[in-house]
Structures are given as C-alpha cells and as structure tokens.
Amino acid sequence: MKIDTIALHAGYQPGNGQPHVLPIYQSTTYDYDSSEHIGKLFDLSVDGHMYSRISNPTVACVEEKIAALEGGVGALCTSSGQMACMIALLNILSAGDHFISAAAIYGGTINLFAVTLKRLGIECSFVDENASDEEVEALFRPNTKAVFGETLANPALAVFDIERFARLAHRHGVPLIVDNTFATPVLCRPFDFGADIVVHSTTKYMDGHAVQVGGAVVDSGNFPWDNGNFPGLTEADESYHGVRYVHDFGKKAYIVKARVQLMRDFGAYPHALSAFLLNLGLETLPLRMERHCKNALEAAKFLESHEKVEFVNYPGLEKDRYHALQQKYLPNGCAGVVSFSLRGGRERAVRFIDSLQLASNVVHVADIRTLVLHPASSTHRQLTDEQLAGAGITPGLIRLSVGCEDLSDILADLEQALAKA
Ligand SMILES: *Cc1c(COP(=O)(O)O)cnc(C)c1O
C-alpha cells in the first residue's frame, strides 16, 4: 500500500458487522477466563492486553498504523514527544553511558539531554551536524550507546544527513535514533536511509489539529542488538522471570522491551481517547502535508524577496544551505515550518508578530492553522547563548508554522504585518 492508503487503512480493518471507525476502548483492564492465562500474559508468553498502563486496543491500532507509516516492525505510543525521546534512549542507556546528539534539535530535547539525563548519569555530547566525519568520530567513547538527530530540526530547519550519521553510528556498533516529527513519514522515512529507531512528537503534524499532546517510538527491527554492546536486550530480565528480549522477540526485541519494561515502570501511556483523536489526524496526514509544503514554500519565497527580511531558513529554497540535503531526504517538500529574521532584530520581530491577524501567536507548531512564535523568548528561553547558537537561533528569529488556509490569505497577513513592523 502507498502512504495515503496506509494512513487511512493500516491498524484497523473491521470484520463483518464491526464498527466502521476505530472504537474507543475506554477500559483500564481486560477480562480473562483463567488465572493461568493471566499468568502467561505476565510471563509474556502469550499476546494480549492486561492493563492500560502498558497497552490498550485503541492505542494498539494507532501504534500499528504509525509503524506501518514508518515501515517499522512495531511502535509504542507515549503521552508526549518528550517521553518518546526519553524512552527511546533509556531503553538502551543506563547511568555511566554516553550518547551523541546533533546540536540543532528541539529546545525541550536539549534540556532533557543536557540537564535531566545528565542528572541520571547519562552524558550527551552535542555536535554540529555539519562537522566532518573525523570530528564526529572523535566524540565516540567506549561507553557511547547511541546517536540522535532530527530529520528537519525544530526550529533551525537544518536537514540531518541520516545516511552519513547512520554509517558513523553503525561503524561504532550503536543505533541511530531520528526524531522525524517535522518531516513525518509522508515526507521522509528515516529507516530507508539506515536509521534504526524513529521518535515522534505526534502533537505536531501527526495529530495536526492541536488537540492533544503525544509521542511515539518506532522500531525498524534492523539493529543487531546482540552485537555485545546491549546486554539489557540479550541478558535475562529479572523483572520478567528471565525473559531475554532478542532471544524471545527477535526483530521486535527493542520495542517489546520499551513497552513491557519502561512503559510498565513509567506509566506514560496515552489514553484511548487521545489515540482515537490522533488516528483522525493520521487519516488526513498525507493530504495536509501536501498543502503545508506548498503554502510554506510560497511563503518562504515571499519572505525571501521582502526588503525587511534579513534571511529565511527553508530548505525548499534554492539558496538554502540545506537545499541539497532536502533534495535527497525530502524531495516532495519540507513541511510547513519556515524560520526567518527581520532586519532590526528582536524589537522588529516582536512588532511583526504582534501585528499578525490571521496567524496565532502560540507555543505550538505544525497545526492546521498558521501559527507564529518567537523562540528566543519562549520555547528556547532556558538555553544559554551558546546553546541558542548551536540550535541555530538568533535573538530576532521568528518561527512561522504555515497552515492549510488559502495561500493568498496567509501572504496578505504577512504583508500587512511586515508593513507595520
Ligand atoms: C515538540 C517536539 C518535541 C517534544 O514533543 P512534545 O509532544 O511537546 O512532548 C520533540 N521533538 C520535536 C522535533 C518537537 O517539535
């Protein structure tokens, strides 16, 4: 099936007389005939739902759809994108371990990596994604367990060279984890370029309507976890009477462990209603992405040609430094987010933002409606100047999330606000 069809049909195929639309199974638990069967569920020797902190039938259908969209063997939905990043890493890293991350990533993820994971004894080295192979190689240590990057960085809009970083990670026997939130599988499927794990903030385009926060971890099933670097996946898990994930679950070892061990212990599982809403968003994801890409490219061209605009970041523009990588990784478009700076810096940026009438000034991105945000005073407020520069953010940078309205209305709004700025 092609991606538009997967978005509509994967995960839930009703049988004779069953509801046409994915039902909301609003239940904490599930009935079984015997204690013996429940015992087997706890031993992971049979499949089935037992408690909605670990799995739920509505959420499971959406997980199957997301896995199909990305071309993976399985997915785990989480209560937020942040939790997806956290679980993706903690599934394979423990205190004393180290990982490498691209510097141009979402501000919240930088905090998670640089502050909270550090408190747990896990160290992260940030690297400019334009660094040479040698510079990246120099960051690997004997305890390095993963490499992380965003397909299309929020909000720097740097395109991550997935194939190159996958090659570097694999040379050191560790997986590449890619946050594919902005690209979505409609525009890029990181597994096709060698990524091993994909994470999402489903809060963004996947949901697309700004109705709920959520995340997902997707497993390609391709990484050889039995290469000696990941004992947690090959040795007996005492909390499951000696289950050995690679031995017992093969290609799904990573995603099964993430669910039955970490989700069991953290309990950051989405509600059935959230999954139902996410599913509605996923159904129209390919349609919406087409419009977001088209509108954003035109908005970027308009801004690029305006005399008050200092620079525009949008890899779809021919002059953009990431244009060549965009042609390789995002040939059908690079989503709806454009970042740009006005001549005159922060003050003019704020005047411009406050003059917009159609675009909403909100702390969100990738909504069906056009949104605008000033990262330096909001999402990236906690970062040091050095971290800001690393994430590609200047004090006057404006993040515009171009929606699905009629293009002429979006351009008219930008034009009138620029006149007042
Ligand atoms: C928003 C975002 C996150 C965090 O997701 P939440 O759903 O807000 O927790 C992670 N990565 C990227 C690229 C994001 O845009």
CSV table of C-alpha atoms in Angstrom, one decimal, residues 9 30 43 58 63 75 105 110-111 116 129 164 205 207 217 226 245 260 262-263 294 306 313-314 326 347 406 421:
chain,number,residue,atom,x,y,z
A,9,HIS,CA,-6.4,1.7,6.4
A,30,TYR,CA,-9.4,-6.8,30.3
A,43,ASP,CA,5.3,-14.1,31.6
A,58,THR,CA,-7.4,1.5,20.6
A,63,GLU,CA,0.7,2.1,17.0
A,75,ALA,CA,5.6,1.2,17.6
A,105,ILE,CA,17.4,20.0,17.8
A,110,ILE,CA,18.2,19.8,24.6
A,111,ASN,CA,17.0,20.3,28.2
A,116,THR,CA,17.8,15.7,33.2
A,129,GLU,CA,25.7,18.3,12.1
A,164,ARG,CA,26.0,9.7,7.0
A,205,TYR,CA,1.7,17.2,12.2
A,207,ASP,CA,-2.3,15.0,15.2
A,217,VAL,CA,8.8,5.4,19.4
A,226,ASP,CA,23.2,-8.9,20.1
A,245,TYR,CA,14.4,-9.8,24.5
A,260,VAL,CA,6.9,-4.1,28.9
A,262,LEU,CA,9.9,1.0,30.7
A,263,MET,CA,6.2,1.8,30.0
A,294,LYS,CA,3.0,24.1,-1.0
A,306,HIS,CA,10.9,41.2,1.0
A,313,ASN,CA,15.6,29.3,6.6
A,314,TYR,CA,13.6,26.9,4.5
A,326,GLN,CA,16.5,18.5,1.2
A,347,GLU,CA,12.3,44.5,18.5
A,406,ASP,CA,-5.8,29.7,1.4
A,421,ALA,CA,6.9,46.1,11.7
